[in-house]
Tab-separated table of C-alpha atoms in Angstrom:
chain	number	residue	atom	x	y	z
Q	1	MET	CA	-95.392	16.364	28.796
Q	2	SER	CA	-96.475	16.669	25.306
Q	3	GLU	CA	-100.092	16.669	24.944
Q	4	PRO	CA	-102.126	15.434	21.727
Q	5	ARG	CA	-102.684	18.353	19.546
Q	6	HIS	CA	-106.407	19.128	19.205
Q	7	GLU	CA	-107.980	19.721	16.159
Q	8	GLY	CA	-108.814	22.823	16.433
Q	9	ASP	CA	-105.205	23.766	17.297
Q	10	GLY	CA	-104.059	23.743	13.884
Q	11	SER	CA	-103.044	27.340	13.855
Q	12	ARG	CA	-99.654	25.943	15.560
Q	13	LEU	CA	-99.152	23.362	12.956
Q	14	PRO	CA	-96.364	24.352	10.202
Q	15	GLY	CA	-97.757	25.565	6.947
Q	16	LYS	CA	-101.070	26.741	8.296
Q	17	LYS	CA	-101.714	30.446	8.455
Q	18	ARG	CA	-105.008	30.758	10.608
Q	19	GLU	CA	-103.274	33.295	13.115
Q	20	PRO	CA	-103.408	36.797	12.127
Q	21	ARG	CA	-99.724	37.505	10.624
Q	22	ALA	CA	-100.047	41.013	12.118
Q	23	ASP	CA	-99.818	39.292	15.537
Q	24	ARG	CA	-96.574	38.327	14.731
Q	25	GLY	CA	-95.147	41.579	15.652
Q	26	LEU	CA	-97.251	41.934	18.838
Q	27	PRO	CA	-95.297	39.424	20.742
Q	28	ASP	CA	-92.065	41.081	19.871
Q	29	GLU	CA	-93.589	44.502	21.124
Q	30	LEU	CA	-94.738	42.941	24.127
Q	31	ARG	CA	-91.605	41.431	24.932
Q	32	ALA	CA	-89.790	44.885	24.389
Q	33	LEU	CA	-92.493	46.516	26.447
Q	34	GLY	CA	-91.659	43.994	29.340
Q	35	ARG	CA	-87.548	44.582	29.146
Q	36	SER	CA	-88.490	48.305	29.338
Q	37	LEU	CA	-89.721	47.425	32.667
Q	38	ASP	CA	-86.140	46.327	33.600
Q	39	GLY	CA	-83.455	48.760	34.735
Q	40	LEU	CA	-85.039	50.722	37.535
Q	41	GLY	CA	-85.008	50.172	41.641
Q	42	PRO	CA	-82.747	48.123	43.036
Q	43	GLY	CA	-80.444	45.459	41.299
Q	44	GLY	CA	-80.290	41.910	42.644
Q	45	GLU	CA	-77.587	42.988	45.164
Q	46	SER	CA	-79.326	45.560	47.135
Q	47	MET	CA	-82.659	43.492	46.848
Q	48	ALA	CA	-80.540	40.355	48.245
Q	49	GLU	CA	-79.274	42.483	51.004
Q	50	ARG	CA	-83.149	43.875	51.596
Q	51	VAL	CA	-84.467	40.299	51.580
Q	52	LEU	CA	-81.743	39.088	53.894
Q	53	ALA	CA	-81.893	41.922	56.237
Q	54	GLN	CA	-85.749	41.044	56.768
Q	55	ILE	CA	-85.158	37.324	57.178
Q	56	LEU	CA	-82.647	37.758	60.070
Q	57	ALA	CA	-84.670	40.786	61.778
Q	58	GLU	CA	-87.539	38.516	61.889
Q	59	SER	CA	-85.554	35.535	62.531
Q	60	VAL	CA	-87.374	33.247	60.014
Q	61	PRO	CA	-85.788	29.887	60.194
Q	62	ALA	CA	-84.639	28.221	56.834
Q	63	PRO	CA	-87.276	26.602	55.358
Q	64	VAL	CA	-86.627	22.670	55.051
Q	65	ALA	CA	-87.999	20.310	52.472
Q	66	GLU	CA	-91.180	18.386	53.662
Q	67	PRO	CA	-90.595	14.818	53.934
Q	68	THR	CA	-91.344	13.672	50.503
Q	69	ALA	CA	-94.125	10.832	51.369
Q	70	GLY	CA	-95.146	10.702	47.377
Q	71	PRO	CA	-96.739	13.518	44.975
Q	72	ALA	CA	-100.424	13.184	46.663
Q	73	ARG	CA	-98.807	14.151	49.797
Q	74	MET	CA	-97.078	17.029	48.352
Q	75	ARG	CA	-99.813	18.356	46.499
Q	76	ARG	CA	-101.986	17.750	49.779
Q	77	ALA	CA	-99.005	19.964	51.328
Q	78	ARG	CA	-99.366	22.833	48.573
Q	79	ARG	CA	-102.997	22.761	48.933
Q	80	TRP	CA	-102.547	23.330	52.620
Q	81	ILE	CA	-100.203	25.896	52.226
Q	82	ARG	CA	-102.364	27.739	49.627
Q	83	LYS	CA	-105.114	27.843	51.614
Q	84	ARG	CA	-103.758	28.837	54.700
Q	85	TRP	CA	-101.638	31.556	53.102
Q	86	ARG	CA	-103.155	34.165	55.136
Q	87	MET	CA	-102.515	32.395	58.227
Q	88	LEU	CA	-99.165	31.525	57.460
Q	89	THR	CA	-97.963	35.305	56.630
Q	90	ALA	CA	-100.330	36.571	60.010
Q	91	GLY	CA	-98.115	34.027	61.512
Q	92	LEU	CA	-95.089	36.033	60.338
Q	93	CYS	CA	-96.396	39.074	61.926
Q	94	GLY	CA	-96.603	37.236	65.170
Q	95	VAL	CA	-93.003	36.197	64.927
Q	96	LEU	CA	-92.557	40.169	64.866
Q	97	THR	CA	-94.478	40.063	68.053
Q	98	VAL	CA	-92.129	37.587	69.584
Q	99	LEU	CA	-89.165	39.451	68.729
Q	100	VAL	CA	-90.202	42.520	70.487
Q	101	LEU	CA	-90.754	40.504	73.724
Q	102	THR	CA	-87.858	38.482	73.636
Q	103	PRO	CA	-84.160	39.132	72.591
Q	104	PRO	CA	-83.690	37.884	68.831
Q	105	VAL	CA	-82.394	34.397	68.336
Q	106	ARG	CA	-79.461	34.932	65.972
Q	107	ALA	CA	-78.917	31.182	66.036
Q	108	ALA	CA	-79.286	29.259	62.840
Q	109	VAL	CA	-82.874	29.191	63.207
Q	110	ALA	CA	-83.731	26.442	60.429
Q	111	GLU	CA	-87.183	25.478	60.920
Q	112	TRP	CA	-90.452	27.564	60.934
Q	113	PHE	CA	-93.859	26.541	60.497
Q	114	GLY	CA	-96.708	28.586	61.238
Q	115	PHE	CA	-99.756	27.015	63.300
Q	116	GLY	CA	-102.648	28.994	63.908
Q	117	GLY	CA	-101.621	29.253	67.866
Q	118	VAL	CA	-98.204	28.003	67.722
Q	119	GLU	CA	-94.991	29.178	66.450
Q	120	VAL	CA	-92.436	26.363	66.035
Q	121	ARG	CA	-88.610	27.353	65.321
Q	122	TYR	CA	-85.628	25.329	65.171
Q	123	ASP	CA	-82.958	26.487	67.487
Q	124	PRO	CA	-80.075	24.508	67.883
Q	125	SER	CA	-79.062	26.217	70.804
Q	126	ALA	CA	-82.309	25.483	72.831
Q	127	LEU	CA	-81.099	23.493	75.428
Q	128	PRO	CA	-84.311	21.895	77.111
Q	129	SER	CA	-83.494	20.921	80.834
Q	130	SER	CA	-83.763	17.087	81.597
Q	131	GLY	CA	-86.711	15.634	83.059
Q	132	ALA	CA	-89.772	17.064	81.093
Q	133	HIS	CA	-92.924	16.492	82.864
Q	134	VAL	CA	-96.543	17.359	81.635
Q	135	PRO	CA	-98.242	19.845	84.127
Q	136	GLY	CA	-101.521	18.621	85.253
Q	137	CYS	CA	-104.588	20.645	84.886
Q	138	GLY	CA	-105.383	21.949	88.510
Q	139	THR	CA	-108.782	22.494	89.389
Q	140	SER	CA	-111.178	21.381	86.901
Q	141	LEU	CA	-114.218	22.770	85.454
Q	142	SER	CA	-116.863	20.634	83.779
Q	143	LEU	CA	-116.982	20.748	80.007
Q	144	GLY	CA	-119.967	22.973	79.646
Q	145	GLU	CA	-118.087	25.756	81.929
Q	146	ALA	CA	-115.112	25.367	80.197
Q	147	ARG	CA	-117.070	25.982	76.502
Q	148	ARG	CA	-118.859	29.143	78.614
Q	149	ASP	CA	-115.600	30.567	79.714
Q	150	ALA	CA	-113.667	30.326	76.396
Q	151	GLY	CA	-116.385	30.816	73.851
Q	152	PHE	CA	-115.928	27.312	71.911
Q	153	GLU	CA	-116.492	23.866	72.116
Q	154	PRO	CA	-113.920	21.883	73.558
Q	155	LEU	CA	-113.060	19.094	71.571
Q	156	VAL	CA	-112.648	15.380	73.190
Q	157	PRO	CA	-110.545	12.140	71.820
Q	158	GLY	CA	-112.668	9.133	71.751
Q	159	GLU	CA	-109.301	7.271	72.177
Q	160	LEU	CA	-109.144	8.802	75.675
Q	161	GLY	CA	-112.463	9.333	76.986
Q	162	MET	CA	-114.008	12.243	78.911
Q	163	PRO	CA	-111.158	13.919	80.696
Q	164	ASP	CA	-110.213	13.887	84.196
Q	165	ALA	CA	-109.721	17.643	84.567
Q	166	VAL	CA	-110.802	20.699	82.382
Q	167	THR	CA	-109.095	24.203	82.631
Q	168	VAL	CA	-109.432	27.308	80.673
Q	169	THR	CA	-106.466	29.764	80.259
Q	170	ARG	CA	-106.781	33.254	79.362
Q	171	GLU	CA	-104.024	33.967	76.663
Q	172	PRO	CA	-103.294	37.495	75.260
Q	173	LYS	CA	-105.519	39.307	73.290
Q	174	ALA	CA	-108.730	37.824	74.797
Q	175	ARG	CA	-107.812	34.418	73.483
Q	176	PHE	CA	-108.561	31.426	75.312
Q	177	LEU	CA	-107.105	28.082	75.701
Q	178	ILE	CA	-108.783	25.191	76.973
Q	179	THR	CA	-106.596	22.178	78.640
Q	180	LEU	CA	-107.945	18.369	79.084
Q	181	CYS	CA	-106.132	16.355	81.402
Q	182	TRP	CA	-106.018	12.326	81.770
Q	183	ARG	CA	-104.027	10.497	84.171
Q	184	GLU	CA	-102.565	7.169	82.616
Q	185	ASP	CA	-100.257	4.983	84.416
Q	186	GLY	CA	-99.224	7.666	86.717
Q	187	HIS	CA	-98.281	10.351	84.368
Q	188	THR	CA	-100.475	12.967	82.537
Q	189	ILE	CA	-101.666	13.147	79.101
Q	190	ARG	CA	-102.420	16.988	78.208
Q	191	LEU	CA	-104.407	18.272	75.246
Q	192	ASP	CA	-104.507	21.746	74.628
Q	193	GLU	CA	-107.118	23.451	72.336
Q	194	TYR	CA	-106.549	26.927	71.173
Q	195	PRO	CA	-108.992	28.684	68.450
Q	196	ALA	CA	-106.549	29.214	65.527
Q	197	ARG	CA	-107.132	32.569	64.732
Q	198	LEU	CA	-103.784	34.252	63.619
Q	199	ASP	CA	-102.412	34.844	67.024
Q	200	LEU	CA	-99.607	33.483	68.729
Q	201	GLY	CA	-99.931	31.410	71.694
Q	202	TYR	CA	-97.118	29.301	71.770
Q	203	THR	CA	-93.150	29.153	70.660
Q	204	LYS	CA	-91.601	25.842	70.550
Q	205	SER	CA	-87.808	25.779	70.188
Q	206	VAL	CA	-86.745	22.541	69.062
Q	207	ARG	CA	-83.527	21.043	68.153
Q	208	MET	CA	-84.678	18.263	66.092
Q	209	GLN	CA	-86.550	18.698	63.172
Q	210	PRO	CA	-90.382	17.870	63.775
Q	211	ARG	CA	-91.823	15.369	61.489
Q	212	TRP	CA	-95.063	16.024	59.099
Q	213	VAL	CA	-97.716	13.750	59.860
Q	214	GLY	CA	-101.072	13.496	57.814
Q	215	LEU	CA	-104.350	13.245	59.890
Q	216	GLY	CA	-106.974	12.836	57.651
Q	217	ARG	CA	-107.600	16.172	56.044
Q	218	ASP	CA	-105.462	17.927	58.844
Q	219	THR	CA	-101.748	18.037	59.242
Q	220	GLY	CA	-99.675	17.952	61.903
Q	221	LEU	CA	-96.352	18.003	63.279
Q	222	TRP	CA	-94.498	15.396	65.504
Q	223	PHE	CA	-92.009	16.266	68.083
Q	224	ALA	CA	-90.223	13.150	69.057
Q	225	GLN	CA	-87.631	15.022	71.266
Q	226	PRO	CA	-87.923	17.184	74.414
Q	227	HIS	CA	-87.917	20.935	73.731
Q	228	LEU	CA	-88.600	24.370	75.105
Q	229	LEU	CA	-92.028	25.283	74.987
Q	230	SER	CA	-92.621	29.312	75.815
Q	231	PHE	CA	-95.917	30.462	76.268
Q	232	TRP	CA	-97.612	33.605	77.746
Q	233	MET	CA	-99.850	33.831	80.513
Q	234	LEU	CA	-101.831	36.687	81.883
Q	235	ASP	CA	-100.835	38.297	85.216
Q	236	GLY	CA	-103.411	38.327	88.347
Q	237	ASP	CA	-104.381	41.750	87.467
Q	238	GLY	CA	-105.309	40.545	83.678
Q	239	ASP	CA	-103.379	43.182	81.941
Q	240	ARG	CA	-99.902	42.279	81.814
Q	241	TRP	CA	-98.579	38.861	80.587
Q	242	THR	CA	-95.488	37.224	80.988
Q	243	ARG	CA	-93.699	34.762	79.217
Q	244	SER	CA	-92.973	31.500	80.860
Q	245	GLU	CA	-90.927	28.483	79.603
Q	246	ARG	CA	-90.516	24.676	80.183
Q	247	THR	CA	-89.579	21.660	78.603
Q	248	ALA	CA	-92.068	19.624	76.992
Q	249	GLY	CA	-91.566	15.903	76.069
Q	250	PRO	CA	-92.777	14.134	73.006
Q	251	THR	CA	-95.905	16.695	71.092
Q	252	LEU	CA	-98.018	16.012	68.582
Q	253	LEU	CA	-99.460	19.643	67.186
Q	254	TRP	CA	-101.983	19.749	64.336
Q	255	THR	CA	-104.618	22.013	63.134
Q	256	ARG	CA	-108.283	21.007	62.628
Q	257	ARG	CA	-110.224	22.357	59.740
Q	258	GLN	CA	-108.360	25.872	60.094
Q	259	GLU	CA	-110.182	26.427	63.193
Q	260	MET	CA	-108.362	24.942	66.177
Q	261	THR	CA	-104.856	24.540	66.896
Q	262	LEU	CA	-104.546	21.241	69.152
Q	263	ARG	CA	-101.415	20.051	71.057
Q	264	LEU	CA	-100.690	16.695	72.855
Q	265	GLU	CA	-98.512	15.928	75.259
Q	266	GLY	CA	-97.616	13.128	77.032
Q	267	VAL	CA	-98.100	10.192	74.829
Q	268	ASP	CA	-94.358	8.793	73.687
Q	269	SER	CA	-95.681	7.089	70.681
Q	270	ARG	CA	-96.229	8.706	67.767
Q	271	GLU	CA	-98.726	6.247	66.497
Q	272	ARG	CA	-100.729	6.182	69.683
Q	273	ALA	CA	-100.740	10.068	69.388
Q	274	MET	CA	-101.961	10.179	65.838
Q	275	GLU	CA	-104.598	8.058	66.734
Q	276	ILE	CA	-105.940	9.959	69.661
Q	277	ALA	CA	-105.827	13.119	67.373
Q	278	ARG	CA	-107.946	11.393	64.844
Q	279	SER	CA	-110.495	10.331	67.329
Q	280	VAL	CA	-110.908	14.024	68.460
Q	281	ARG	CA	-114.511	15.012	68.310
Q	282	ARG	CA	-117.330	16.845	69.809
Q	283	PRO	CA	-117.963	15.543	73.695
Q	284	ASP	CA	-121.478	14.635	72.900
Q	285	ALA	CA	-120.051	11.965	70.667
Q	286	VAL	CA	-117.801	10.710	72.950
Q	287	ARG	CA	-118.559	8.472	75.716
Y	1	MET	CA	-79.310	25.921	45.468
Y	2	ILE	CA	-82.629	25.175	47.081
Y	3	ALA	CA	-81.147	22.450	48.521
Y	4	ARG	CA	-78.475	24.779	50.198
Y	5	VAL	CA	-81.003	27.175	51.120
Y	6	ARG	CA	-82.899	24.413	52.992
Y	7	ALA	CA	-79.536	23.347	54.854
Y	8	GLY	CA	-79.628	26.631	56.345
Y	9	ASP	CA	-77.198	28.678	54.122
Y	10	VAL	CA	-79.093	32.020	53.848
Y	11	GLU	CA	-76.342	33.124	51.630
Y	12	ALA	CA	-77.406	30.708	49.215
Y	13	TYR	CA	-80.786	32.328	49.089
Y	14	ALA	CA	-78.998	35.540	48.357
Y	15	VAL	CA	-77.863	33.980	45.079
Y	16	LEU	CA	-81.182	33.295	43.857
Y	17	VAL	CA	-82.624	36.511	45.023
Y	18	ARG	CA	-79.803	38.390	42.863
Y	19	ALA	CA	-80.498	36.145	40.044
Y	20	PHE	CA	-84.146	36.759	39.886
Y	21	THR	CA	-84.611	40.219	41.054
Y	22	GLY	CA	-84.936	41.623	37.688
Y	23	LEU	CA	-87.667	39.336	36.383
Y	24	ALA	CA	-89.851	39.429	39.824
Y	25	LEU	CA	-89.243	43.391	39.463
Y	26	ARG	CA	-90.467	43.307	35.977
Y	27	ALA	CA	-93.330	40.762	37.137
Y	28	ALA	CA	-94.461	43.125	39.810
Y	29	ARG	CA	-94.351	46.099	37.516
Y	30	ALA	CA	-96.132	44.534	34.533
Y	31	LEU	CA	-98.514	43.265	36.709
Y	32	GLY	CA	-99.653	46.822	38.174
Y	33	ALA	CA	-97.493	47.135	41.076
Y	34	GLY	CA	-96.245	50.646	39.830
Y	35	ALA	CA	-94.485	52.610	42.531
Y	36	ASP	CA	-94.863	49.820	45.114
Y	37	ALA	CA	-92.755	47.191	42.919
Y	38	GLU	CA	-89.780	47.232	45.223
Y	39	ASP	CA	-91.716	46.401	48.365
Y	40	VAL	CA	-93.885	43.891	46.563
Y	41	VAL	CA	-91.079	42.327	45.322
Y	42	GLN	CA	-88.895	42.112	48.743
Y	43	GLN	CA	-92.278	40.596	50.261
Y	44	ALA	CA	-92.691	38.021	47.932
Y	45	PHE	CA	-88.973	36.795	48.097
Y	46	PHE	CA	-89.425	36.956	51.930
Y	47	LYS	CA	-92.602	34.797	51.428
Y	48	ALA	CA	-90.772	32.786	49.019
Y	49	TYR	CA	-87.996	32.004	51.401
Y	50	CYS	CA	-90.833	30.980	54.149
Y	51	ALA	CA	-92.678	28.764	51.730
Y	52	LEU	CA	-89.544	27.094	50.410
Y	53	GLY	CA	-90.300	23.848	52.355
Y	54	GLN	CA	-93.212	23.410	50.179
Y	55	PHE	CA	-91.425	23.836	46.950
Y	56	ARG	CA	-91.663	20.957	45.001
Y	57	ASP	CA	-88.150	19.653	43.732
Y	58	ASP	CA	-89.358	18.733	40.628
Y	59	SER	CA	-90.886	21.863	39.516
Y	60	SER	CA	-89.073	25.137	38.273
Y	61	PHE	CA	-88.210	27.939	40.641
Y	62	LYS	CA	-89.024	30.684	38.091
Y	63	PRO	CA	-93.127	30.144	37.856
Y	64	TRP	CA	-93.029	29.264	41.208
Y	65	LEU	CA	-91.579	32.641	42.512
Y	66	LEU	CA	-93.599	34.536	39.798
Y	67	ALA	CA	-96.964	32.924	41.104
Y	68	ILE	CA	-95.861	34.661	44.567
Y	69	VAL	CA	-94.948	37.739	43.099
Y	70	ALA	CA	-98.278	38.035	41.431
Y	71	ASN	CA	-100.119	36.899	44.465
Y	72	GLU	CA	-98.309	39.637	46.369
Y	73	THR	CA	-98.850	42.289	43.464
Y	74	ARG	CA	-102.575	41.345	43.499
Y	75	ASN	CA	-103.092	41.987	47.367
Y	76	THR	CA	-101.123	45.324	46.885
Y	77	VAL	CA	-102.864	46.552	44.171
Y	78	ARG	CA	-106.291	45.365	45.386
Y	79	SER	CA	-105.733	47.379	48.328
Y	80	ALA	CA	-104.925	50.514	46.565
Y	81	VAL	CA	-107.198	52.488	44.150
Y	82	ARG	CA	-107.346	50.422	40.758
Y	83	GLN	CA	-106.658	53.557	38.708
Y	84	ARG	CA	-103.670	54.164	40.693
Y	85	SER	CA	-101.953	51.144	39.183
Y	86	VAL	CA	-102.323	52.520	35.788
Y	87	VAL	CA	-100.938	55.752	36.640
Y	88	GLY	CA	-98.182	54.323	38.511
Y	89	ARG	CA	-97.081	51.839	35.496
Y	90	GLU	CA	-97.169	54.852	33.412
Y	91	ALA	CA	-95.168	56.776	35.880
Y	92	THR	CA	-92.684	53.802	36.143
Y	93	LEU	CA	-92.140	53.713	32.306
Y	94	ARG	CA	-91.596	57.538	32.192
Y	95	GLU	CA	-88.975	57.189	34.700
Y	96	ALA	CA	-87.702	54.070	33.083
Y	97	GLU	CA	-86.932	55.964	29.848
Y	98	PRO	CA	-83.288	57.574	30.476
Y	99	LEU	CA	-81.889	54.419	32.090
Y	100	ILE	CA	-82.389	52.709	29.235
Y	101	PRO	CA	-79.668	53.024	27.074
Y	102	GLU	CA	-81.396	52.782	23.484
Y	103	THR	CA	-78.331	51.068	21.884
Y	104	THR	CA	-78.634	48.063	24.009
Y	105	ASP	CA	-81.727	46.421	22.505
Y	106	PRO	CA	-83.122	47.601	19.101
Y	107	ALA	CA	-86.559	45.795	20.007
Y	108	VAL	CA	-86.833	48.326	23.083
Y	109	ALA	CA	-85.893	51.285	20.989
Y	110	ALA	CA	-88.243	50.434	18.732
Y	111	VAL	CA	-91.157	50.622	21.184
Y	112	HIS	CA	-92.056	54.327	21.356
Y	113	ASP	CA	-93.615	56.172	24.297
Y	114	GLU	CA	-96.824	56.397	22.705
Y	115	ARG	CA	-97.137	52.907	21.678
Y	116	ARG	CA	-96.127	51.880	25.139
Y	117	THR	CA	-98.885	54.006	26.515
Y	118	ALA	CA	-101.532	52.420	23.930
Y	119	LEU	CA	-99.853	48.846	24.895
Y	120	LEU	CA	-100.405	49.312	28.397
Y	121	ALA	CA	-104.042	50.900	27.864
Y	122	ALA	CA	-105.005	47.776	25.770
Y	123	LEU	CA	-103.541	45.488	28.350
Y	124	GLU	CA	-105.741	47.054	30.944
Y	125	GLU	CA	-108.887	46.665	28.791
Y	126	LEU	CA	-108.204	42.645	28.617
Y	127	SER	CA	-110.106	40.653	31.071
Y	128	GLU	CA	-107.899	39.159	33.941
Y	129	GLU	CA	-107.005	35.837	32.493
Y	130	HIS	CA	-105.977	37.307	29.233
Y	131	ARG	CA	-103.785	39.950	30.839
Y	132	LEU	CA	-102.342	37.608	33.009
Y	133	VAL	CA	-101.316	35.303	29.921
Y	134	VAL	CA	-100.259	37.974	27.620
Y	135	THR	CA	-98.045	39.284	30.978
Y	136	TYR	CA	-96.348	35.894	31.776
Y	137	ARG	CA	-95.703	34.603	28.337
Y	138	TYR	CA	-94.561	37.803	26.436
Y	139	LEU	CA	-93.662	40.597	28.972
Y	140	LEU	CA	-92.145	38.161	31.548
Y	141	GLU	CA	-90.609	36.090	28.355
Y	142	MET	CA	-91.820	32.483	29.656
Y	143	ASP	CA	-92.321	29.602	27.847
Y	144	GLU	CA	-95.558	28.027	27.342
Y	145	ALA	CA	-94.784	25.425	29.906
Y	146	GLU	CA	-93.619	27.783	32.521
Y	147	THR	CA	-96.400	29.911	31.656
Y	148	ALA	CA	-98.914	26.941	32.351
Y	149	GLU	CA	-97.113	26.178	35.825
Y	150	ALA	CA	-97.354	29.788	36.839
Y	151	LEU	CA	-101.153	30.123	36.300
Y	152	GLY	CA	-101.870	26.439	37.314
Y	153	TRP	CA	-103.641	25.916	33.967
Y	154	PRO	CA	-103.288	23.301	31.442
Y	155	ARG	CA	-101.119	24.008	28.511
Y	156	GLY	CA	-103.953	23.764	26.031
Y	157	THR	CA	-105.675	26.608	27.829
Y	158	VAL	CA	-102.590	28.759	27.995
Y	159	LYS	CA	-102.456	28.103	23.913
Y	160	SER	CA	-106.037	29.106	23.471
Y	161	ARG	CA	-106.410	31.896	25.949
Y	162	LEU	CA	-103.232	33.513	24.565
Y	163	ASN	CA	-104.624	33.407	20.974
Y	164	ARG	CA	-107.622	34.982	21.723
Y	165	ALA	CA	-105.922	37.760	24.090
Y	166	LEU	CA	-103.644	38.492	21.142
Y	167	ARG	CA	-106.613	38.701	18.836
Y	168	LYS	CA	-108.143	41.017	21.434
Y	169	LEU	CA	-105.125	43.422	21.932
Y	170	LYS	CA	-105.117	43.636	18.008
Y	171	ARG	CA	-108.453	44.834	17.861
Y	172	ILE	CA	-108.054	47.166	20.661
Y	173	LEU	CA	-104.588	48.848	19.603
Y	174	PRO	CA	-104.636	51.618	17.353
Y	175	ALA	CA	-103.355	50.421	13.955
Y	176	GLU	CA	-101.839	53.761	12.997
Y	177	LEU	CA	-99.392	53.598	15.986
Y	178	ASP	CA	-98.332	50.143	15.282
Y	179	PRO	CA	-94.831	50.260	13.893
Y	180	ARG	CA	-94.520	46.878	12.685
Y	181	GLU	CA	-97.843	46.830	10.564
Y	182	GLY	CA	-95.870	47.705	7.468
Y	183	GLY	CA	-93.515	44.695	7.543
Y	184	ASP	CA	-95.388	42.144	7.424
Y	185	GLU	CA	-98.916	42.935	5.653
Y	186	HIS	CA	-99.508	40.044	3.348
Y	187	GLU	CA	-102.020	37.464	5.177
C-alpha cells in the first residue's frame, strides 16, 4: 500500500538533500553491526532440533488456521491472542503438568487451544465411547451458597432461567468449579463455570477440529462431536487428586472477559448453545 | 510451508526454523538478549508454533516472527538487570570476533571493535522507539514495510522516527571514530 507523500517528507524525494549526508554511512555501519551478531551459537539445524524436541516433549498440537471469517474476525482473534498471550503461555506450562501426570501422547496432536481452565488437544487416537451422557449435578446448593463456597459469583444464562441444581467442586490448587444443571425434555443441560486463572481444569481430547465462534466480545469453541473429557477431582481426604475421564457430547466452550471459562454441555444445536452463552449474566439479572 | 505445518507436518516447521534461526538470533542479540539469545530464540520459535493458527496468510512470516522474538527478548531482559544486557551484548560481540572471517564481508570487517562498542552504547542511549526502529530497519535489515508490520506502526511513523533516530545517533556518536566520515563530507 503506497501512501501519499506528506509535504514534510521531502527528504525522500530525489534531488533533495535534507538528510545529513553522513547519515548515509551510518545505516551501512548498522547493517554491518547486525551481521556481526550472526555466526554464533547454534545454526538453524540444531535450533530446529531443539524447537522440535520441545514441541514433541510438550505434546503441542500443530497449530491449525482459524476459520477465516473475514479480516475483522481475524483482527479480533489477533487482539484476543495479544491480550491473552500471557494466559496462553501459562496454558503451555499447564500442558507440562498434564504430561507429568499422563503418559505423553505421541499421536499427531494437531490442535491446541489454551483456555483459562481448559486445555483442548486434537488427538485422532482419542476414541470416545458411545453413549455420551451429561452427568447431572447431584445434591444442590443455593446460588448464594455456591458463591460463598467457590469464592466467585456464578453466572446464569437468562435463556435457561434459574438452574434446577447447583454444585461446587473443588479443583486442584484451591480452585473451585461451579456447575449449574437444568433438566429439559428428559435430559440434562450442564454449565460448568471456572474462574480462568492460569490453571488447568480439563483436558479435552477431540477427533474433529472444533470450530471458533464469536460471542460478542468473547470467543468460544464449538465441539459438535462427542469427545473425551478428562478432569481432576480431589480425593476424599482433600489432598490427592485423581484424573477421571468421560465422553462428552456436543459442547460449547468459551471464556468470558478473561475472568471465567464456561463450558456448556447437553445442547446439540450450535445456534442455541450460542444463544444460551450470550444470555449469561449475574443471577440477579435473571428471572 | 505454513499450510503444511498447520496440516500437522512438524518437519515443515523445522524448515522454517532453519531458515529463520540466523535472523532470530540476530534480533535477540540486537535487542539485548545477550547470553540468553539462544534460549530466547528457542522459546520464540516454540511460541510462534503454538500461535501459528492465528498467523494471517496474507501477512509475511518474518515480521511476525520477529515481533515474537522481540517480545520474548523484552520479557527476558526485563527480568534481568538492565545493565546485564549491555554487558551481555558486548560479551557477545567479543565472542563473535574470531568466528567471523574478515574476508566474507568487507562491511563487517570495516566495523572495528571500538566503533561497535560506540555504536552499541549510542543505541543504548536512544529511546525505546528509536532503538527499535533502527534495530529492525538496519541491524535486522528489514525493509520499511516489514519494519512497519513488525512494530505495528504506520509507514510514515517508521520513516520519521527512523530519520530522527539516525540524527540522534549521529549526534551521540563520537565523530573521530567514524571511519566513513571522510568519504562523503560535502553536504
